[in-house]
PDB file of C-alpha atoms in Angstrom:
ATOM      1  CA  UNK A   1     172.445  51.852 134.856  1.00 76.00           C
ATOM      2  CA  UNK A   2     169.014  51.842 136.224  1.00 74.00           C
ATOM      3  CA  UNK A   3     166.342  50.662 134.563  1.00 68.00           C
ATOM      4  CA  UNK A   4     163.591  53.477 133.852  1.00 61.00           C
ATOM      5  CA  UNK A   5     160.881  54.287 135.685  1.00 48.00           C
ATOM      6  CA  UNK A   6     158.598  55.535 132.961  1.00 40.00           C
ATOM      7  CA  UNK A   7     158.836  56.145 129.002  1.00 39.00           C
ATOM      8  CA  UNK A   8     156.524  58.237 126.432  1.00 37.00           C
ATOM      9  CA  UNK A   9     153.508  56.151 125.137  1.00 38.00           C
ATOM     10  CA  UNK A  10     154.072  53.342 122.024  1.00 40.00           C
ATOM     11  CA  UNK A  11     152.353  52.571 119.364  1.00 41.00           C
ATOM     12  CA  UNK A  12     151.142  48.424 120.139  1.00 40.00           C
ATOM     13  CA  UNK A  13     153.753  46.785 118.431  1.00 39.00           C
ATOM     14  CA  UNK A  14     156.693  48.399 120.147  1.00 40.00           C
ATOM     15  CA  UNK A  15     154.716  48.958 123.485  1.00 41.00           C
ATOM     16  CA  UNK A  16     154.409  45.311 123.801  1.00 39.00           C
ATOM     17  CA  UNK A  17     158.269  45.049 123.626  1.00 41.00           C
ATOM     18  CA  UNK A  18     159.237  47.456 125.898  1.00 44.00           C
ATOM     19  CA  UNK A  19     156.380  47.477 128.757  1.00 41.00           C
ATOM     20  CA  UNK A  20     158.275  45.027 130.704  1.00 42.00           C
ATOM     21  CA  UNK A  21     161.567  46.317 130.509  1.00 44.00           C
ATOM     22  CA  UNK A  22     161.101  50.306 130.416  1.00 43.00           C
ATOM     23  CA  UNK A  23     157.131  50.879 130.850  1.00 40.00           C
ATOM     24  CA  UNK A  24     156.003  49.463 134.779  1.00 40.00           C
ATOM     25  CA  UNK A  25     152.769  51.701 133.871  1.00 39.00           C
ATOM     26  CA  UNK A  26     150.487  52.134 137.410  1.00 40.00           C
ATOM     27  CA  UNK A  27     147.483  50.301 137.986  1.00 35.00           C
ATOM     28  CA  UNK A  28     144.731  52.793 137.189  1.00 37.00           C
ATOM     29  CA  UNK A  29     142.463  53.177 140.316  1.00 39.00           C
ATOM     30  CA  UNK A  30     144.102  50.156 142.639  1.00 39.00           C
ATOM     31  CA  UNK A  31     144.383  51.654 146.450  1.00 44.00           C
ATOM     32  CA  UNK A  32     147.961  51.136 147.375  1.00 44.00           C
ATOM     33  CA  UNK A  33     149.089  48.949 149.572  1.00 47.00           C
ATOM     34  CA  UNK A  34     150.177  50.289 153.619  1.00 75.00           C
ATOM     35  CA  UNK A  35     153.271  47.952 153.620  1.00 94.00           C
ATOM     36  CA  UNK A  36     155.372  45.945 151.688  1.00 97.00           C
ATOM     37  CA  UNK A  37     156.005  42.307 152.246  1.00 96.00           C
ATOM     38  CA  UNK A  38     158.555  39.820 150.600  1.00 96.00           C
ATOM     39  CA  UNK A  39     157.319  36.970 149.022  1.00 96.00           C
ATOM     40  CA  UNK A  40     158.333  33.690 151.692  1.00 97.00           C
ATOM     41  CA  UNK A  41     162.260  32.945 151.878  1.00 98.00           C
ATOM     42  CA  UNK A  42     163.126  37.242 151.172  1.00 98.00           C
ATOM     43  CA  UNK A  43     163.709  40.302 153.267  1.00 98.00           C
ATOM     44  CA  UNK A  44     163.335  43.813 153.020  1.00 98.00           C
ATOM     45  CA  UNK A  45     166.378  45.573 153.178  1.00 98.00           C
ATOM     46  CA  UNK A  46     165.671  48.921 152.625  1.00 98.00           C
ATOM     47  CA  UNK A  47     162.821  51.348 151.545  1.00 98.00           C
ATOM     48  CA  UNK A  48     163.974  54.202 149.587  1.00 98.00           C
ATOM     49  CA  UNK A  49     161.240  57.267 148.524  1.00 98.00           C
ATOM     50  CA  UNK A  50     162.284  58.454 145.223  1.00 98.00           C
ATOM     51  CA  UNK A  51     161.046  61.720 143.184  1.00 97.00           C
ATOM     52  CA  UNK A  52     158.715  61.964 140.783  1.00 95.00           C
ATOM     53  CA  UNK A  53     155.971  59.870 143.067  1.00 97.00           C
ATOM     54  CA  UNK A  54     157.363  56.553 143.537  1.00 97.00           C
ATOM     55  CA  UNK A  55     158.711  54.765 146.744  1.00 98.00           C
ATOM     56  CA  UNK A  56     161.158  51.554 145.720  1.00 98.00           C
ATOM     57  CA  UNK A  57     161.469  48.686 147.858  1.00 98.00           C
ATOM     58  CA  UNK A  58     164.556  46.348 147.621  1.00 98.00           C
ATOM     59  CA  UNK A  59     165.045  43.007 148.912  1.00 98.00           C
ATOM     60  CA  UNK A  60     167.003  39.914 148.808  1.00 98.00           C
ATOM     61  CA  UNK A  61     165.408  36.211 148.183  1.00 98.00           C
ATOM     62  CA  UNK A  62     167.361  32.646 149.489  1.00 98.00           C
ATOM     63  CA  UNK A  63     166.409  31.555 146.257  1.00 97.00           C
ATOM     64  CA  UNK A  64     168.468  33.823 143.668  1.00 98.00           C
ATOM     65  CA  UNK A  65     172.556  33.730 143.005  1.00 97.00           C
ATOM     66  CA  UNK A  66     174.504  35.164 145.233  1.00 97.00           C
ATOM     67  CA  UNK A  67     174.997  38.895 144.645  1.00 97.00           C
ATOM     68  CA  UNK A  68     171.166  39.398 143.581  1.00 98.00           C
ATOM     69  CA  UNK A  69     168.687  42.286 144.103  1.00 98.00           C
ATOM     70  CA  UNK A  70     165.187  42.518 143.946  1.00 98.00           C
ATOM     71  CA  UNK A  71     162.993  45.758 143.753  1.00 98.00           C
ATOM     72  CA  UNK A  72     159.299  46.433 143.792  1.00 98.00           C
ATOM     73  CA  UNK A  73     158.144  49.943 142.587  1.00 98.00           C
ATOM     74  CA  UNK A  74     155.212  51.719 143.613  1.00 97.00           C
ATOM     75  CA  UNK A  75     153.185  54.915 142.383  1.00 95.00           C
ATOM     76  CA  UNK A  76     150.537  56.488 143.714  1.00 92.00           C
ATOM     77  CA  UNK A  77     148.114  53.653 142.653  1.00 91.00           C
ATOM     78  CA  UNK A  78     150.139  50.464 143.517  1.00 94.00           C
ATOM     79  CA  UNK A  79     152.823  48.579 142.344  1.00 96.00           C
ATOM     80  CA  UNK A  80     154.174  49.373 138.938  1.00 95.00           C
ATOM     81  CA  UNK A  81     157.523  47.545 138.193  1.00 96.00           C
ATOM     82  CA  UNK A  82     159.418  43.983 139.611  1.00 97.00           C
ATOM     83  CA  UNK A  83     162.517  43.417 138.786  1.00 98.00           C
ATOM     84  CA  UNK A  84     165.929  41.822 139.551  1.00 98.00           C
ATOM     85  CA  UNK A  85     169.767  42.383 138.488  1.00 98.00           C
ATOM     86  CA  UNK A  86     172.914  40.585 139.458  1.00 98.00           C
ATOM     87  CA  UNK A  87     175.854  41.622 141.397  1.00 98.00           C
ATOM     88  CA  UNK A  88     177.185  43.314 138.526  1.00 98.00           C
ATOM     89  CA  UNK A  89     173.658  45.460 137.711  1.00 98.00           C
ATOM     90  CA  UNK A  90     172.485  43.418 134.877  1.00 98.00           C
ATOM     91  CA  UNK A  91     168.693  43.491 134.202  1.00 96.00           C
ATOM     92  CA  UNK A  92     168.704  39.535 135.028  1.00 98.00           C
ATOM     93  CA  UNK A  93     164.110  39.971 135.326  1.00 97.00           C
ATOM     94  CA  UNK A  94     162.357  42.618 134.976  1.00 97.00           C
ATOM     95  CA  UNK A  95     158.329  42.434 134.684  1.00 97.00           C
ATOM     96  CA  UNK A  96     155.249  44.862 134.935  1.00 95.00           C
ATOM     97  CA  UNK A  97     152.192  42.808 137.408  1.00 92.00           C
ATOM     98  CA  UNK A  98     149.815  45.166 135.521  1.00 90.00           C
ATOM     99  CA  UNK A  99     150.268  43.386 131.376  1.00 91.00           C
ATOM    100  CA  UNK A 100     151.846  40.133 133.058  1.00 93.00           C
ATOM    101  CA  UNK A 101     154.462  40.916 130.903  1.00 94.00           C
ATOM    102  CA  UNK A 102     157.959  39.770 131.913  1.00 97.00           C
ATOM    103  CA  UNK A 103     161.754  40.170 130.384  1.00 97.00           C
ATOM    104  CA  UNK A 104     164.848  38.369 130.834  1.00 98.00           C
ATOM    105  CA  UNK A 105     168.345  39.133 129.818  1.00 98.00           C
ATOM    106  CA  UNK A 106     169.695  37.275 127.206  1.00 98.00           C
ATOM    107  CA  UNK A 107     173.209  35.029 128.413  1.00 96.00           C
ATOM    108  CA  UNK A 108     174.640  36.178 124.863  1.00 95.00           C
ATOM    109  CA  UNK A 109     176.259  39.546 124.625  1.00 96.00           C
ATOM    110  CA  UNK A 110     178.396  41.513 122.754  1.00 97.00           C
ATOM    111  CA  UNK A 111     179.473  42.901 126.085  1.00 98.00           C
ATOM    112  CA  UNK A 112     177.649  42.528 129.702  1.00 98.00           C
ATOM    113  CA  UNK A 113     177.072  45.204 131.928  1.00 98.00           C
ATOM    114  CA  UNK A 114     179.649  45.526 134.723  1.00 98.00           C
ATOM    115  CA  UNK A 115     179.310  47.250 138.093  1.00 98.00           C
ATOM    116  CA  UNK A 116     182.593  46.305 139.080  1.00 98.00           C
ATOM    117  CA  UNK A 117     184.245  47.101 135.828  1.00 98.00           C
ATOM    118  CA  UNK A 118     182.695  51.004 136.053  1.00 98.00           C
ATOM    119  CA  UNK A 119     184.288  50.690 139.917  1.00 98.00           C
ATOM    120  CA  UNK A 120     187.389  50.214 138.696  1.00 98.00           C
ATOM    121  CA  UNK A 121     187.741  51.802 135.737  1.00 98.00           C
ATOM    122  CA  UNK A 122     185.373  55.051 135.776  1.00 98.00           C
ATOM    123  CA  UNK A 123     183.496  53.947 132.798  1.00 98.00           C
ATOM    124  CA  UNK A 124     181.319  50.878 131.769  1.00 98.00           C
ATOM    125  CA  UNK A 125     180.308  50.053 128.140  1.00 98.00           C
ATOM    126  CA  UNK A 126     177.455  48.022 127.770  1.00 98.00           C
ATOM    127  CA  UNK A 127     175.839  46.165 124.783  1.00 98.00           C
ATOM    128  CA  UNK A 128     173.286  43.557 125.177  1.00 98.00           C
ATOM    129  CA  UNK A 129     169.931  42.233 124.467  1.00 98.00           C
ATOM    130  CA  UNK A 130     167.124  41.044 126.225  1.00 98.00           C
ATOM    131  CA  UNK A 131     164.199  39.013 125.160  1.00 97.00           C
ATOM    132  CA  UNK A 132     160.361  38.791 126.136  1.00 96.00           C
ATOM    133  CA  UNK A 133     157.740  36.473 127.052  1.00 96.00           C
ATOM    134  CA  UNK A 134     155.817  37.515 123.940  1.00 94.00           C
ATOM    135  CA  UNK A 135     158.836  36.733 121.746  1.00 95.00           C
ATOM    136  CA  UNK A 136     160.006  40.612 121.454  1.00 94.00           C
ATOM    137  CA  UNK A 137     164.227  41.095 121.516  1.00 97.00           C
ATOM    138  CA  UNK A 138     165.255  44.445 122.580  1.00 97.00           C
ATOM    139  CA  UNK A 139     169.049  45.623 121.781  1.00 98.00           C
ATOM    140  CA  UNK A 140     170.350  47.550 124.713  1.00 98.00           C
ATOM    141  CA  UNK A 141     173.557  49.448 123.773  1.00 98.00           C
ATOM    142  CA  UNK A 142     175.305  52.449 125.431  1.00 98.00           C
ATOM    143  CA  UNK A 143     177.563  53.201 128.727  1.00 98.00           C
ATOM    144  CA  UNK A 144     177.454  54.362 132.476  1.00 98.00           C
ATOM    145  CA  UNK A 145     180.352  56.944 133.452  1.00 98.00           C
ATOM    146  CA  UNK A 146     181.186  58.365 136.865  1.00 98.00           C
ATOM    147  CA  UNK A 147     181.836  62.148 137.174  1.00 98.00           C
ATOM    148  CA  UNK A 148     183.867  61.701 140.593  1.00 98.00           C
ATOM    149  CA  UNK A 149     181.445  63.759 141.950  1.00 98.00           C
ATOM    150  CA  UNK A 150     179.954  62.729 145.502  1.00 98.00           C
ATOM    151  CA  UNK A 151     176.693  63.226 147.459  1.00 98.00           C
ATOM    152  CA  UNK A 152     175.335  62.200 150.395  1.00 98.00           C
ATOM    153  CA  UNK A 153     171.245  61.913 150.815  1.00 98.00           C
ATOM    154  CA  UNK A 154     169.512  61.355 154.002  1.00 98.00           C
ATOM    155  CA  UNK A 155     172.909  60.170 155.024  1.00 98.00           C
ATOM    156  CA  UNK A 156     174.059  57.442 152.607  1.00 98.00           C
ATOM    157  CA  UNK A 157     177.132  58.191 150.470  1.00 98.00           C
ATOM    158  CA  UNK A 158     176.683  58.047 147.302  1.00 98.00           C
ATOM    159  CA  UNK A 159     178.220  58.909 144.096  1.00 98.00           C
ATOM    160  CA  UNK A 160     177.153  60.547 140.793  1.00 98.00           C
ATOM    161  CA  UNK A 161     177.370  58.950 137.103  1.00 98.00           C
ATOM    162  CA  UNK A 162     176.203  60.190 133.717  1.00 98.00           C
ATOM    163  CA  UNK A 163     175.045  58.019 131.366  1.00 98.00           C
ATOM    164  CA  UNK A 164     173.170  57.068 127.718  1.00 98.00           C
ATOM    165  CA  UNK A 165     171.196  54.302 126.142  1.00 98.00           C
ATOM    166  CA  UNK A 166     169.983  53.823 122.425  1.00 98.00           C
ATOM    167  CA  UNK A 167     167.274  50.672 122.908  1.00 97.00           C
ATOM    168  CA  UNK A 168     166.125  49.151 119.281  1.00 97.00           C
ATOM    169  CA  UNK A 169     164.507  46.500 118.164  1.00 96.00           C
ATOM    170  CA  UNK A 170     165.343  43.203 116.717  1.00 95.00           C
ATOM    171  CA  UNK A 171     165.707  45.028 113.164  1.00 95.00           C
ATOM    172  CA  UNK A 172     168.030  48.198 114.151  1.00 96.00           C
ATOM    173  CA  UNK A 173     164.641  50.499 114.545  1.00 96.00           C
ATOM    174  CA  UNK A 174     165.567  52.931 117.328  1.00 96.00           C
ATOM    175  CA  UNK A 175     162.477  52.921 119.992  1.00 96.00           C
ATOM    176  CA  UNK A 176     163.731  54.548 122.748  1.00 96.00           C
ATOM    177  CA  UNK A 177     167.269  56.790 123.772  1.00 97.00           C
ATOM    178  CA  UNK A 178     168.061  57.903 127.814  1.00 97.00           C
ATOM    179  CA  UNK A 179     170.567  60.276 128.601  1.00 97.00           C
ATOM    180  CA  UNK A 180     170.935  62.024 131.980  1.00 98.00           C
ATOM    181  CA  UNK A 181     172.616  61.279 135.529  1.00 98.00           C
ATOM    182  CA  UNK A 182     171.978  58.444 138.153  1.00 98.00           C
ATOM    183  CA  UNK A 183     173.686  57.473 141.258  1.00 98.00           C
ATOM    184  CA  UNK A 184     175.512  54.683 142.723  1.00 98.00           C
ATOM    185  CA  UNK A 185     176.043  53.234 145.666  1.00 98.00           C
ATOM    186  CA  UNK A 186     179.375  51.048 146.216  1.00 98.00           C
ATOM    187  CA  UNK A 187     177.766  49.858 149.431  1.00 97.00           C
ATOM    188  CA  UNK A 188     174.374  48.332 148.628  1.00 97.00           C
ATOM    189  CA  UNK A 189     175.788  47.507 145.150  1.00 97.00           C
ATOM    190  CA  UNK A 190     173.230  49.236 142.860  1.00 98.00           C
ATOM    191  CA  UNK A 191     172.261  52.126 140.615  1.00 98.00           C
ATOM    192  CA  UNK A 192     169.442  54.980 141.818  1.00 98.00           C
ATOM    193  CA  UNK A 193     167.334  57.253 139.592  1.00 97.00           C
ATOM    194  CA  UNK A 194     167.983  60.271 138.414  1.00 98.00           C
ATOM    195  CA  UNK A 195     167.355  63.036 136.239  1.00 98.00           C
ATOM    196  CA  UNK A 196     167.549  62.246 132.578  1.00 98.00           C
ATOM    197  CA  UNK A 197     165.833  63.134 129.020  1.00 97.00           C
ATOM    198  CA  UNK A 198     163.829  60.369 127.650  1.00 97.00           C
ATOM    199  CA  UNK A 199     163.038  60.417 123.649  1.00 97.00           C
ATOM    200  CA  UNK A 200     160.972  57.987 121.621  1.00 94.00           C
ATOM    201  CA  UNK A 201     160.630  56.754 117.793  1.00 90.00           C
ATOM    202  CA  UNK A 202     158.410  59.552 117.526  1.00 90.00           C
ATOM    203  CA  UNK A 203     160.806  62.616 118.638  1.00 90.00           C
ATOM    204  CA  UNK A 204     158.846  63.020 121.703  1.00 92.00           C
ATOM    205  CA  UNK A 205     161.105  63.804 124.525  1.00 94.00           C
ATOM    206  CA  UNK A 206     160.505  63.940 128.535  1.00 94.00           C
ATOM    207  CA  UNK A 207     162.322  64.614 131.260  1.00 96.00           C
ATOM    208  CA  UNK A 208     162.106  62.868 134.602  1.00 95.00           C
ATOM    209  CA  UNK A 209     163.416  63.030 137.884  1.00 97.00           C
ATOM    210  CA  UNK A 210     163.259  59.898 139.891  1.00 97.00           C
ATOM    211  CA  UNK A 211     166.092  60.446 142.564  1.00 98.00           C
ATOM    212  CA  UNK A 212     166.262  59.234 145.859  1.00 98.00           C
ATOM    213  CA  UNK A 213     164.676  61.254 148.404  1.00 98.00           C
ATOM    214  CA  UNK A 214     164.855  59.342 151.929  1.00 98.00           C
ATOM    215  CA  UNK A 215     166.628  55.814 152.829  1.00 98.00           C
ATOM    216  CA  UNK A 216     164.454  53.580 155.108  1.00 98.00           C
ATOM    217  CA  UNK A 217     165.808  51.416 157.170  1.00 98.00           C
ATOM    218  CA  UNK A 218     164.046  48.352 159.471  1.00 98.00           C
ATOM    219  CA  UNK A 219     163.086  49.675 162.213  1.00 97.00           C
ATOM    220  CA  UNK A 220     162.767  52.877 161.252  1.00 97.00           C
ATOM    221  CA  UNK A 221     159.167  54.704 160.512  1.00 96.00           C
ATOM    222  CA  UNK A 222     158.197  54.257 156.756  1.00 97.00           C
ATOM    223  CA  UNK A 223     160.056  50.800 156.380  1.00 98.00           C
ATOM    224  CA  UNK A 224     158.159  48.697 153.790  1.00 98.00           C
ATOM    225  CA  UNK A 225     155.657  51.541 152.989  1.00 98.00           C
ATOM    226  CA  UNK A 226     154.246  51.844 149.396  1.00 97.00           C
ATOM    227  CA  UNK A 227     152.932  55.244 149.540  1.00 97.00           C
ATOM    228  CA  UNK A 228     154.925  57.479 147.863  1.00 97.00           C
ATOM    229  CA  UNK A 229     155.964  61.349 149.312  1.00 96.00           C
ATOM    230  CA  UNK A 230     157.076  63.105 146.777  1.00 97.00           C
ATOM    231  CA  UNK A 231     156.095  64.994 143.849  1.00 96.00           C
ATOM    232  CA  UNK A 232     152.483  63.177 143.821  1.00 94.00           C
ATOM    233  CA  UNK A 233     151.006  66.306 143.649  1.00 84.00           C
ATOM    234  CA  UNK A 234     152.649  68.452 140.914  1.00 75.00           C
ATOM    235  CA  UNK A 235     152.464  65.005 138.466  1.00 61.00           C
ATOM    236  CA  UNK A 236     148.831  64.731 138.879  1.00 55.00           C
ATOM    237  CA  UNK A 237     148.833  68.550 137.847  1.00 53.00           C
ATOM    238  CA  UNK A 238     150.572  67.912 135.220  1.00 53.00           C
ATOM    239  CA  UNK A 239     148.761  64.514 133.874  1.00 48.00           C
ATOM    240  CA  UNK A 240     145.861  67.028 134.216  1.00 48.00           C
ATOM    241  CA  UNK A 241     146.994  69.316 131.720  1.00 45.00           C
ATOM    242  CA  UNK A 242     148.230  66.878 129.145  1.00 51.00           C
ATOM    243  CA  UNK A 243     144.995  65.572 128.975  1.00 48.00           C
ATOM    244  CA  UNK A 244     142.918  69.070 129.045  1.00 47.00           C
ATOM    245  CA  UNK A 245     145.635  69.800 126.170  1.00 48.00           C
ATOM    246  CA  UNK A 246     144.387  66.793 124.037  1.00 48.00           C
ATOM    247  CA  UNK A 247     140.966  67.432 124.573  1.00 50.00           C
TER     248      UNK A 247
END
């Protein structure tokens, strides 16, 4: 599954855990970049404009195993979220520029994530933990499913999968539970955003919407662009009524 775009606000404690791996919060009042550029020895494979105001950008480094992805994620106000998985989708790195704070997955599980395995078999279970550079262990536990349903947007095939995730902490406390639909993509080898219901410790609960919109290809206008197209608007509406709300 796909790592998540956004999550309901923590207290310090378990914000610190999770801000790397579930929180790539946006850089309040940065101007966004026009274009994005690899770092030296990577190359931009394709641009993809997501709702829910965010534009992803994945690439491929000479560095990493073979089999690896990396993705940049930008809002409205600049980059939010780094990461990189494997060839089978496991959250290898995954790191927010704003808090400097970074996550890795932990080699010990009681059972990997497996793109190939959910391939072949419809269904992947997944239980595993990864660990912080402030110390923090998250417990990652749940499963990706496909429905057998197919879709195609802006032309690439792809196919539908429902899916849920209970994330605690390194003493059983539940922070944070995901359960909705993402896509796949047997092609490029990854998950896509969705729509899913978000809940937190607290028993707040959000919905999001972070599917693909548009696939950008090199050459083609929008490639490496970190402006996002879609939904800006009606999420600044609604950031301004939360906050008239707690006022």
């Amino acid at each position: 599954m796909q790592l998540a775009k956004l999550t309901p606000p923590l207290p310090p404690r378990i914000a610190v855990a999770l801000l790397a791996v579930l929180v790539p919060a946006a850089l309040p009042g940065a101007a966004p970049a026009a274009t994005f550029t690899p770092p030296a020895g990577c190359r931009l494979e394709v641009t993809v404009q997501n709702r829910s105001c965010s534009v992803s950008q994945y690439y491929r480094c000479d560095s990493d195993a073979e089999g690896d992805q990396r993705s940049a994620i930008f809002g409205r106000d600049g980059l939010m979220h780094l990461s990189r998985i494997d060839a089978e989708t496991r959250w290898m790195e995954s790191s927010n520029p704003n808090t400097g704070l970074t996550d890795w997955l932990v080699d010990e599980a009681e059972d990997h994530a497996s793109f190939r395995t959910l391939l072949e078999t419809g269904r992947d279970d997944f239980d595993f933990w990864t660990e912080s550079n402030t110390g923090e262990r998250l417990h990652h536990k749940g499963f990706d499913i496909l429905t057998g349903e197919k879709v195609t947007i802006d032309g690439i095939e792809l196919e539908k999968t429902e899916f849920e995730l209970v994330t605690t902490d390194s003493a059983g406390e539940v922070l944070i539970t995901r359960k909705g639909q993402q896509f796949i993509s047997r092609a490029f080898g990854r998950f896509y955003g969705g729509i899913e219901t978000q809940g937190d410790w607290t028993g707040q609960r959000r919905e999001t919407n972070d599917s693909p919109v548009r696939f950008i290809f090199p050459g083609q206008p929008g490639f490496g662009s970190t402006t996002p197209q879609f939904d800006c608007e009606q999420l600044m509406t609604q950031h301004l009524q939360n906050e008239r709300a707690q006022l």
